[in-house]
């Protein structure tokens, strides 16, 4: 989201006016106390999930249940139960997953989500309004049991109304613990999910003030002039000219250490970032595609920290970029499980699962696989809505001599992306098996956002 540089109004990544609600503290009384369950067995695990589903107003008998043991959770030599439950009918789907320590019954995490199969898409000019949407969300919360009572309420409207409740305890925000409610234009709840992880209470003794932190952070995060491409809310296709917007430089994953005041990065380590003042563009300065990479950094399409732009792009990185570029309302929602039964938590893995579920990526690939030019042509064509053309029997005559051994879908995709000047043909060759650098991949996505 940013501020329209001409009108001063908030705009979303579709280029449409974005309505924001007040941020305020909110407290509920219907709390489902998350306490250790004692030494676990499969019977107790089953009883737990059934009781939880009942507390959310569901009939456990309708759910498909799967319980398995992980002997080495997160490589920590901790034995846990992984619990999965799901139910779907013509109207809605519900997913539940939880991780519970076997020895003491400590609930490590709970994720619960329900959504309508055919949510409505609101008209931009009408709607119940933010205040009514927030009241609808609060009323919905009053009918279920939640894992925490103190919340910070954050609301806004893009496609529909989104009301997020974030755990807020003794002045500390716990952003991994959230309750999210999506409300359509008519006041119907179309999506609801809970994400909860057991977190030790944060020690806030000796911290600097918020005012001091703001001064520190202002050294690194600045308002920058960027742009958004207006998109049709239904098809996602670009419409109209780019809108200049002011946005804060995206340094997601970084912050100010509240005790030392140092600028720190959160990831594999929490050591202070080297070199004093942080420049979000450090990784792309001097690259041949620097201008486009900076645009993607400004608009949050490339997350921080920026990958090594001269190295081959991986499937997981490509999936993350594609979800942000072609799914404006995309947000991370952990998948119930991978094939091995583990909960998927990495942004790249979650994005890949999301694209597989949407049918953008149908091939058997892993996040760590390198990406070929042919794969990108195919995935871009699907992501941009050319599915029927990709799968058609139209005989595209291409002046290309190195794609005859490819299947129909890939050849059709190459015809689409080359005709629309998204990818190129040189000397009669497309070079479908060549790998792409992260930098060149971003340029191709940029071309697709403009031309497809």
XYZ file of C-alpha atoms in Angstrom:
452
model
C 0.000 0.000 0.000
C 1.101 3.575 -0.599
C -0.092 7.164 -0.961
C -1.143 8.406 -4.395
C 1.463 11.077 -5.159
C -1.136 13.171 -7.012
C -4.224 12.934 -4.797
C -2.756 12.047 -1.399
C -5.200 9.127 -1.021
C -4.120 5.650 0.112
C -3.935 3.161 -2.776
C -3.456 -0.595 -2.795
C -1.259 -2.649 -5.114
C -4.107 -2.702 -7.665
C -4.004 1.071 -7.923
C -7.419 1.385 -6.275
C -8.244 3.587 -3.302
C -7.579 1.648 -0.124
C -9.803 2.350 2.860
C -8.130 2.114 6.269
C -9.769 1.672 9.648
C -8.530 2.786 13.056
C -5.828 0.795 14.814
C -7.066 0.175 18.330
C -6.707 -2.244 21.197
C -9.445 -4.837 21.546
C -10.145 -7.359 24.296
C -12.312 -10.475 24.147
C -13.730 -12.668 26.912
C -14.256 -15.939 25.011
C -10.677 -17.146 25.432
C -9.708 -20.772 24.866
C -6.879 -21.074 27.377
C -3.970 -22.848 25.706
C -2.498 -24.931 28.527
C -0.271 -28.048 28.483
C -2.338 -31.221 28.204
C 0.000 -33.571 30.080
C 1.708 -36.629 28.626
C 0.063 -37.356 25.290
C -1.134 -40.427 23.464
C -3.133 -40.756 20.262
C -6.443 -40.974 22.121
C -5.778 -37.679 23.943
C -4.637 -36.049 20.701
C -7.894 -37.099 19.027
C -9.938 -35.820 21.973
C -8.107 -32.480 21.826
C -8.828 -31.825 18.156
C -12.461 -32.890 18.536
C -12.993 -30.533 21.475
C -11.271 -27.707 19.628
C -13.445 -28.178 16.547
C -16.541 -28.183 18.776
C -15.389 -24.914 20.377
C -15.342 -23.412 16.869
C -18.954 -24.460 16.279
C -18.196 -27.541 14.147
C -19.250 -31.194 14.172
C -16.001 -33.241 14.483
C -17.720 -36.287 12.952
C -17.712 -34.545 9.572
C -13.933 -34.057 9.545
C -11.216 -36.233 8.055
C -8.611 -36.690 10.792
C -4.920 -37.560 10.498
C -2.588 -37.904 13.500
C 1.080 -38.833 13.196
C 4.244 -38.628 15.290
C 7.349 -36.633 14.411
C 10.323 -37.927 16.406
C 12.573 -34.913 15.750
C 10.515 -31.735 15.495
C 12.478 -28.874 13.890
C 15.701 -30.886 14.390
C 15.392 -30.246 18.139
C 15.057 -33.887 19.216
C 11.524 -33.148 20.423
C 8.814 -35.761 19.898
C 5.503 -34.255 18.803
C 2.084 -35.181 17.491
C 1.152 -33.567 14.161
C -2.630 -33.317 13.986
C -4.529 -32.502 10.802
C -8.271 -32.240 10.231
C -10.234 -30.965 7.264
C -13.796 -30.801 6.024
C -15.321 -29.413 2.858
C -18.726 -29.233 1.243
C -20.307 -27.230 -1.571
C -20.387 -24.099 0.580
C -17.108 -23.938 2.481
C -13.848 -25.596 3.488
C -12.248 -25.873 6.926
C -8.646 -26.818 7.721
C -7.089 -27.414 11.135
C -3.543 -28.374 12.079
C -1.705 -28.449 15.367
C 1.648 -29.527 16.783
C 1.661 -30.880 20.362
C 4.693 -32.002 22.355
C 4.275 -35.637 23.411
C 6.073 -35.561 26.770
C 4.301 -32.648 28.458
C 1.408 -31.971 26.088
C 2.621 -28.455 25.349
C 0.681 -26.984 22.418
C 3.378 -25.643 20.103
C 1.074 -24.331 17.375
C -2.508 -24.195 16.148
C -3.691 -23.103 12.708
C -7.387 -23.004 11.861
C -8.929 -21.652 8.671
C -12.344 -21.617 7.055
C -13.411 -20.000 3.802
C -16.371 -19.945 1.437
C -15.956 -21.806 -1.843
C -17.498 -18.986 -3.844
C -16.830 -15.706 -2.040
C -18.432 -12.624 -3.531
C -16.335 -9.891 -5.112
C -17.529 -6.476 -3.936
C -18.089 -3.470 -6.148
C -15.491 -0.814 -5.341
C -18.028 2.003 -5.097
C -20.347 0.371 -2.591
C -20.033 -1.481 0.670
C -21.050 -1.658 4.289
C -18.092 0.515 5.369
C -15.081 -0.185 7.573
C -16.874 0.398 10.885
C -19.670 -2.047 10.036
C -17.133 -4.583 8.728
C -15.185 -4.372 11.992
C -18.378 -4.892 14.000
C -19.234 -7.897 11.807
C -15.774 -9.356 12.438
C -16.061 -8.818 16.195
C -19.498 -10.433 16.237
C -18.054 -13.429 14.384
C -15.251 -13.723 16.949
C -17.782 -13.753 19.790
C -19.149 -17.103 18.560
C -15.854 -19.024 18.743
C -13.029 -19.650 21.209
C -9.743 -17.847 20.609
C -6.218 -18.515 21.932
C -5.518 -15.013 23.286
C -7.588 -12.172 24.704
C -5.686 -8.917 24.134
C -5.424 -7.824 20.512
C -4.488 -4.915 18.313
C -7.159 -4.454 15.660
C -5.987 -3.436 12.166
C -8.521 -3.073 9.359
C -8.767 -1.961 5.760
C -10.490 -2.570 2.448
C -9.060 -3.768 -0.845
C -11.053 -6.444 -2.699
C -13.041 -6.904 0.479
C -12.788 -5.812 4.085
C -9.912 -7.327 6.034
C -9.924 -7.146 9.825
C -6.793 -8.477 11.515
C -6.503 -9.046 15.259
C -2.888 -9.363 16.431
C -1.893 -10.616 19.885
C -1.046 -7.586 22.040
C 0.095 -8.278 25.589
C 1.418 -5.694 28.057
C 2.365 -3.314 25.272
C 4.102 -5.990 23.183
C 2.836 -7.051 19.756
C 3.180 -10.761 18.889
C 2.766 -10.738 15.072
C 2.935 -14.539 14.670
C -0.317 -14.847 16.651
C -3.213 -13.510 14.606
C -6.902 -13.858 13.909
C -7.921 -12.671 10.431
C -11.474 -12.043 9.222
C -12.415 -11.163 5.632
C -15.844 -9.586 5.142
C -17.429 -8.986 1.729
C -19.323 -5.893 0.617
C -22.638 -7.245 1.882
C -21.314 -8.027 5.361
C -20.793 -11.768 4.885
C -17.678 -13.370 6.419
C -15.950 -15.096 3.488
C -12.693 -16.121 5.171
C -11.564 -16.640 8.759
C -8.326 -18.015 10.116
C -6.361 -18.319 13.352
C -2.585 -18.656 13.603
C -1.167 -19.390 17.049
C 2.328 -20.367 18.182
C 3.473 -20.824 21.757
C 5.847 -17.959 22.546
C 7.672 -17.160 25.756
C 6.714 -13.826 27.284
C 9.061 -11.140 25.977
C 11.359 -9.517 28.548
C 10.915 -5.752 28.089
C 13.195 -4.548 30.881
C 15.780 -2.000 29.813
C 14.339 -1.255 26.385
C 14.633 2.077 24.574
C 11.495 4.176 24.032
C 9.344 4.025 20.916
C 10.370 7.601 20.147
C 14.052 6.633 20.220
C 13.341 3.623 18.014
C 11.514 5.815 15.484
C 14.535 8.103 15.240
C 16.802 5.101 14.686
C 14.493 3.469 12.150
C 14.142 6.685 10.163
C 17.828 6.343 9.245
C 16.992 3.212 7.286
C 13.392 3.446 6.125
C 12.427 6.424 3.971
C 9.454 7.484 1.891
C 10.253 6.753 -1.737
C 8.508 7.588 -4.987
C 7.443 4.409 -6.754
C 4.421 3.266 -8.776
C 1.572 0.775 -8.902
C 0.033 -0.753 -12.010
C -3.777 -0.417 -11.887
C -5.330 -3.876 -12.266
C -8.821 -5.163 -12.879
C -10.096 -6.592 -9.589
C -11.508 -9.710 -11.251
C -9.000 -10.687 -13.943
C -5.900 -9.077 -12.449
C -5.032 -7.672 -15.883
C -3.325 -4.237 -16.046
C -5.702 -1.352 -16.824
C -4.662 2.250 -17.308
C -1.383 4.036 -16.784
C 0.948 3.469 -13.788
C 0.105 5.610 -10.748
C 2.986 7.353 -8.939
C 2.881 6.535 -5.225
C 4.886 7.336 -2.140
C 5.774 4.248 -0.124
C 8.058 3.415 2.753
C 11.104 1.533 1.523
C 10.377 -2.129 2.174
C 12.782 -3.517 4.772
C 10.559 -6.339 5.928
C 12.473 -8.691 8.209
C 14.583 -5.971 9.795
C 14.134 -3.723 12.785
C 15.659 -1.896 15.740
C 16.866 -3.914 18.738
C 14.694 -2.519 21.548
C 17.479 -2.925 24.132
C 20.569 -1.796 22.218
C 19.037 0.467 19.592
C 21.044 -1.364 16.911
C 19.670 -2.160 13.476
C 19.227 -5.938 13.284
C 18.193 -8.500 10.695
C 15.929 -11.380 11.642
C 16.565 -14.694 9.940
C 19.298 -17.207 10.500
C 20.809 -14.875 13.100
C 19.905 -11.725 14.988
C 23.328 -10.147 14.738
C 23.402 -6.422 13.917
C 23.606 -5.604 10.224
C 27.128 -4.666 9.183
C 28.096 -1.308 7.813
C 26.001 1.239 9.680
C 23.147 2.755 7.679
C 21.078 0.176 5.820
C 20.515 0.621 2.089
C 17.689 -1.602 0.771
C 19.281 -1.466 -2.691
C 22.753 -2.734 -1.746
C 22.243 -6.124 -3.396
C 21.163 -4.686 -6.773
C 23.387 -1.628 -7.253
C 25.465 -2.053 -10.399
C 23.332 -4.850 -11.844
C 22.345 -4.461 -15.503
C 18.674 -4.565 -14.452
C 19.109 -2.258 -11.442
C 16.192 0.041 -12.343
C 13.624 -2.760 -12.508
C 15.004 -4.522 -9.436
C 14.686 -1.277 -7.450
C 11.054 -0.959 -8.555
C 10.379 -4.499 -7.336
C 12.073 -3.711 -4.011
C 10.014 -0.519 -3.584
C 6.740 -2.319 -4.274
C 7.540 -5.267 -1.993
C 7.593 -7.806 -4.837
C 11.195 -8.619 -3.935
C 11.373 -9.238 -0.168
C 14.287 -8.280 2.032
C 16.910 -9.573 2.287
C 17.311 -9.491 -1.506
C 18.645 -12.761 -2.965
C 21.940 -12.813 -4.857
C 20.656 -11.365 -8.133
C 23.414 -12.806 -10.347
C 22.804 -16.410 -9.259
C 20.232 -18.810 -10.712
C 16.679 -18.207 -9.539
C 15.206 -21.101 -7.553
C 11.647 -22.422 -7.841
C 10.761 -21.179 -4.341
C 12.044 -17.674 -5.092
C 10.173 -17.638 -8.405
C 6.960 -18.764 -6.693
C 7.258 -16.015 -4.081
C 7.750 -13.342 -6.762
C 4.894 -14.675 -8.912
C 2.420 -14.734 -6.016
C 3.185 -11.113 -5.166
C 3.194 -9.927 -8.793
C 0.055 -11.722 -9.986
C -1.966 -12.168 -6.779
C -2.242 -8.650 -5.295
C -4.144 -9.832 -2.198
C -1.757 -12.744 -1.567
C -0.684 -13.220 2.017
C 1.166 -16.086 3.614
C -1.054 -18.816 4.997
C 0.752 -21.962 6.159
C -0.235 -25.103 4.301
C -1.495 -27.998 6.470
C 1.410 -30.277 5.549
C 3.972 -31.267 2.974
C 4.213 -34.755 1.529
C 6.446 -35.732 4.442
C 3.850 -34.580 6.959
C 5.739 -31.498 8.182
C 4.084 -28.108 8.489
C 5.288 -25.793 5.706
C 6.600 -22.541 7.165
C 9.107 -20.977 4.741
C 7.728 -18.118 2.611
C 9.060 -19.816 -0.538
C 7.503 -23.162 0.353
C 4.160 -21.591 1.231
C 4.135 -19.611 -2.036
C 4.943 -22.742 -4.058
C 2.107 -24.662 -2.379
C -0.261 -21.752 -3.075
C 0.640 -21.706 -6.785
C 0.265 -25.473 -6.994
C -3.180 -25.216 -5.423
C -4.130 -22.496 -7.946
C -2.903 -24.630 -10.856
C -0.162 -22.196 -11.862
C 2.545 -24.767 -11.125
C 1.470 -28.340 -11.864
C 4.910 -29.864 -12.286
C 6.755 -31.898 -9.636
C 9.273 -29.319 -8.435
C 10.905 -28.407 -5.121
C 11.673 -24.892 -3.809
C 15.420 -25.531 -4.179
C 15.254 -26.521 -7.880
C 16.698 -24.166 -10.493
C 14.252 -22.717 -13.041
C 14.460 -22.997 -16.835
C 13.209 -20.510 -19.426
C 10.566 -22.997 -20.589
C 9.201 -23.414 -17.053
C 8.913 -19.653 -16.560
C 7.106 -19.262 -19.895
C 4.584 -21.909 -18.819
C 4.041 -20.603 -15.280
C 3.719 -16.992 -16.418
C 1.110 -17.952 -19.019
C -0.958 -19.757 -16.392
C -0.490 -17.026 -13.757
C -1.594 -14.321 -16.201
C -4.802 -16.207 -17.063
C -3.927 -17.756 -20.423
C -4.790 -21.299 -19.267
C -7.249 -22.106 -22.074
C -4.894 -20.846 -24.749
C -2.010 -22.782 -23.228
C -4.035 -26.005 -23.356
C -5.624 -25.377 -26.769
C -4.969 -27.263 -30.005
C -4.148 -24.093 -31.915
C -1.074 -24.660 -34.050
C 1.250 -21.759 -33.337
C 3.822 -21.434 -36.095
C 6.983 -20.138 -34.478
C 10.297 -19.265 -36.114
C 12.032 -21.290 -33.426
C 14.151 -24.352 -34.094
C 14.831 -25.648 -30.571
C 11.359 -26.312 -29.111
C 10.054 -29.158 -31.295
C 10.647 -31.767 -28.579
C 8.572 -29.855 -26.011
C 4.974 -30.705 -25.180
C 2.002 -28.703 -26.425
C 1.478 -26.617 -23.274
C 5.075 -25.444 -23.153
C 5.225 -24.630 -26.873
C 1.961 -22.680 -26.646
C 3.286 -20.794 -23.619
C 6.473 -19.885 -25.470
C 4.334 -18.611 -28.352
C 2.348 -16.437 -25.931
C 5.272 -14.907 -24.025
C 7.290 -14.207 -27.168
C 4.330 -12.715 -29.063
C 3.624 -10.398 -26.114
C 7.311 -9.412 -25.867
C 7.712 -10.874 -22.413
C 10.562 -13.198 -23.405
C 12.731 -13.116 -26.507
C 13.957 -15.318 -29.343
C 17.511 -14.811 -30.558
C 18.891 -16.229 -33.797
C 15.873 -18.514 -34.107
C 16.377 -20.067 -30.655
C 14.384 -19.758 -27.435
C 16.839 -21.853 -25.406
C 14.116 -23.510 -23.291
C 16.516 -25.447 -21.058
C 18.729 -22.498 -20.141
C 18.625 -21.420 -16.494
C 17.752 -17.866 -15.481
C 19.469 -15.553 -13.043
C 17.273 -13.939 -10.399
C 17.878 -10.575 -12.094
C 16.798 -11.736 -15.565
C 13.795 -13.547 -14.086
C 12.586 -10.301 -12.459
C 12.837 -8.486 -15.807
C 10.687 -11.180 -17.425
C 8.069 -10.847 -14.659
C 8.164 -7.050 -15.075
C 7.514 -7.463 -18.821
C 4.661 -9.855 -18.056
C 3.050 -7.396 -15.631
C 3.090 -4.753 -18.366
C 2.151 -6.826 -21.401
C 0.140 -9.893 -20.362
